[in-house]
Amino acid sequence: MLRALMIPALTIASFMPAVAGKSYTPVTSAVYHPTLEHQTAPVIRVDDHYTTRREQARKKHRRHQTEKRVGIGAAGGAAVGALAGGGKGALVGGAAGAGAGALYNKHEQDKDKRREGR
């Protein structure tokens, strides 16, 4: 939100010396305008990267996929632990399953990165 307000504010501020009159020191405008007489240097364009909705959805999906993998591992480990050792076994099995799910998630993310060529 702040970035969206900064660009128009800087654009307006770059025209202020031209409005004030000729009693100012010439400065290079942030925006090219053919009627400004003090435009001496070439304008350098800076491309800011804005996150698109598709990128935001991909990040959200990736986070949910991680939660799902770890949660399924924890539930599976807790079920096996409960069958093997009761309540305490369920706790240990859940922790072991969550760890295994986290390792599997890391493996899948690395595989996706290799596939994309990063």
Short mmCIF file of C-alpha atoms in Angstrom, two decimals:
data_model
loop_
_atom_site.label_atom_id
_atom_site.label_comp_id
_atom_site.label_asym_id
_atom_site.label_seq_id
_atom_site.Cartn_x
_atom_site.Cartn_y
_atom_site.Cartn_z
CA MET A 1 0.00 0.00 0.00
CA LEU A 2 2.77 2.42 0.90
CA ARG A 3 4.67 1.65 -2.30
CA ALA A 4 1.56 2.41 -4.33
CA LEU A 5 1.41 5.88 -2.77
CA MET A 6 5.13 6.63 -2.99
CA ILE A 7 5.44 6.48 -6.78
CA PRO A 8 2.78 9.14 -7.52
CA ALA A 9 4.11 11.31 -4.68
CA LEU A 10 7.65 11.21 -6.09
CA THR A 11 6.35 11.93 -9.57
CA ILE A 12 4.50 15.02 -8.37
CA ALA A 13 7.50 16.13 -6.32
CA SER A 14 9.76 15.88 -9.38
CA PHE A 15 7.66 18.56 -11.13
CA MET A 16 7.72 21.00 -8.21
CA PRO A 17 10.93 22.82 -9.23
CA ALA A 18 9.46 23.55 -12.66
CA VAL A 19 6.34 25.06 -11.09
CA ALA A 20 8.29 27.22 -8.64
CA GLY A 21 9.97 29.29 -11.34
CA LYS A 22 13.55 29.85 -12.53
CA SER A 23 15.04 30.66 -9.10
CA TYR A 24 15.99 27.07 -8.35
CA THR A 25 19.09 25.02 -8.96
CA PRO A 26 18.55 22.72 -11.96
CA VAL A 27 17.93 19.12 -10.92
CA THR A 28 17.24 16.01 -12.94
CA SER A 29 13.59 15.12 -12.95
CA ALA A 30 12.53 11.66 -11.82
CA VAL A 31 10.13 11.50 -14.76
CA TYR A 32 10.82 12.57 -18.35
CA HIS A 33 8.65 15.41 -19.53
CA PRO A 34 9.49 17.23 -22.79
CA THR A 35 8.46 20.68 -21.54
CA LEU A 36 10.85 20.66 -18.57
CA GLU A 37 13.94 22.62 -19.58
CA HIS A 38 16.22 21.26 -16.88
CA GLN A 39 16.01 17.66 -18.14
CA THR A 40 19.69 16.95 -18.83
CA ALA A 41 20.45 13.35 -17.86
CA PRO A 42 18.83 10.24 -19.29
CA VAL A 43 16.10 8.73 -17.17
CA ILE A 44 16.96 5.40 -15.59
CA ARG A 45 14.00 3.07 -15.33
CA VAL A 46 13.75 0.90 -12.23
CA ASP A 47 11.46 -2.11 -12.43
CA ASP A 48 9.95 -3.05 -9.10
CA HIS A 49 8.76 -6.60 -8.75
CA TYR A 50 5.16 -6.74 -7.65
CA THR A 51 3.78 -10.05 -6.49
CA THR A 52 0.93 -11.21 -8.70
CA ARG A 53 -2.12 -13.05 -7.46
CA ARG A 54 -0.89 -16.21 -9.13
CA GLU A 55 2.42 -16.03 -7.23
CA GLN A 56 0.56 -15.38 -3.98
CA ALA A 57 -1.69 -18.37 -4.64
CA ARG A 58 1.35 -20.54 -5.40
CA LYS A 59 3.00 -19.55 -2.11
CA LYS A 60 -0.21 -20.23 -0.21
CA HIS A 61 -0.59 -23.61 -1.91
CA ARG A 62 3.04 -24.48 -1.08
CA ARG A 63 2.50 -23.61 2.59
CA HIS A 64 -0.70 -25.64 2.75
CA GLN A 65 1.04 -28.57 1.06
CA THR A 66 3.74 -28.44 3.74
CA GLU A 67 1.17 -28.37 6.52
CA LYS A 68 -0.68 -31.27 4.94
CA ARG A 69 2.43 -33.44 4.56
CA VAL A 70 3.60 -32.85 8.13
CA GLY A 71 0.08 -33.33 9.52
CA ILE A 72 -0.46 -36.59 7.67
CA GLY A 73 2.91 -37.85 8.90
CA ALA A 74 2.07 -36.91 12.47
CA ALA A 75 -1.36 -38.55 12.31
CA GLY A 76 0.03 -41.73 10.81
CA GLY A 77 2.81 -41.88 13.37
CA ALA A 78 0.38 -41.28 16.21
CA ALA A 79 -1.91 -44.06 14.95
CA VAL A 80 0.92 -46.58 14.71
CA GLY A 81 2.29 -45.47 18.08
CA ALA A 82 -1.12 -45.80 19.72
CA LEU A 83 -1.50 -49.34 18.41
CA ALA A 84 1.98 -50.29 19.54
CA GLY A 85 2.32 -48.54 22.88
CA GLY A 86 -0.86 -46.79 23.98
CA GLY A 87 -1.01 -43.09 24.88
CA LYS A 88 2.69 -42.55 25.37
CA GLY A 89 3.43 -44.43 22.15
CA ALA A 90 0.98 -42.19 20.30
CA LEU A 91 2.86 -39.11 21.49
CA VAL A 92 6.25 -40.50 20.44
CA GLY A 93 4.83 -41.81 17.16
CA GLY A 94 3.22 -38.46 16.39
CA ALA A 95 6.50 -36.63 16.92
CA ALA A 96 8.39 -39.15 14.79
CA GLY A 97 5.71 -38.96 12.08
CA ALA A 98 5.83 -35.16 12.02
CA GLY A 99 9.61 -35.30 11.61
CA ALA A 100 9.28 -37.82 8.80
CA GLY A 101 6.65 -35.64 7.12
CA ALA A 102 8.95 -32.62 7.35
CA LEU A 103 11.81 -34.59 5.77
CA TYR A 104 9.52 -35.80 3.00
CA ASN A 105 8.32 -32.23 2.39
CA LYS A 106 11.91 -30.98 2.11
CA HIS A 107 12.66 -33.76 -0.37
CA GLU A 108 9.63 -32.83 -2.50
CA GLN A 109 10.47 -29.11 -2.47
CA ASP A 110 14.04 -29.81 -3.55
CA LYS A 111 12.74 -32.06 -6.31
CA ASP A 112 10.43 -29.29 -7.53
CA LYS A 113 13.30 -26.78 -7.54
CA ARG A 114 15.47 -29.13 -9.58
CA ARG A 115 12.59 -29.64 -12.03
CA GLU A 116 12.14 -25.87 -12.48
CA GLY A 117 15.87 -25.41 -13.05
CA ARG A 118 16.59 -23.08 -10.13
#
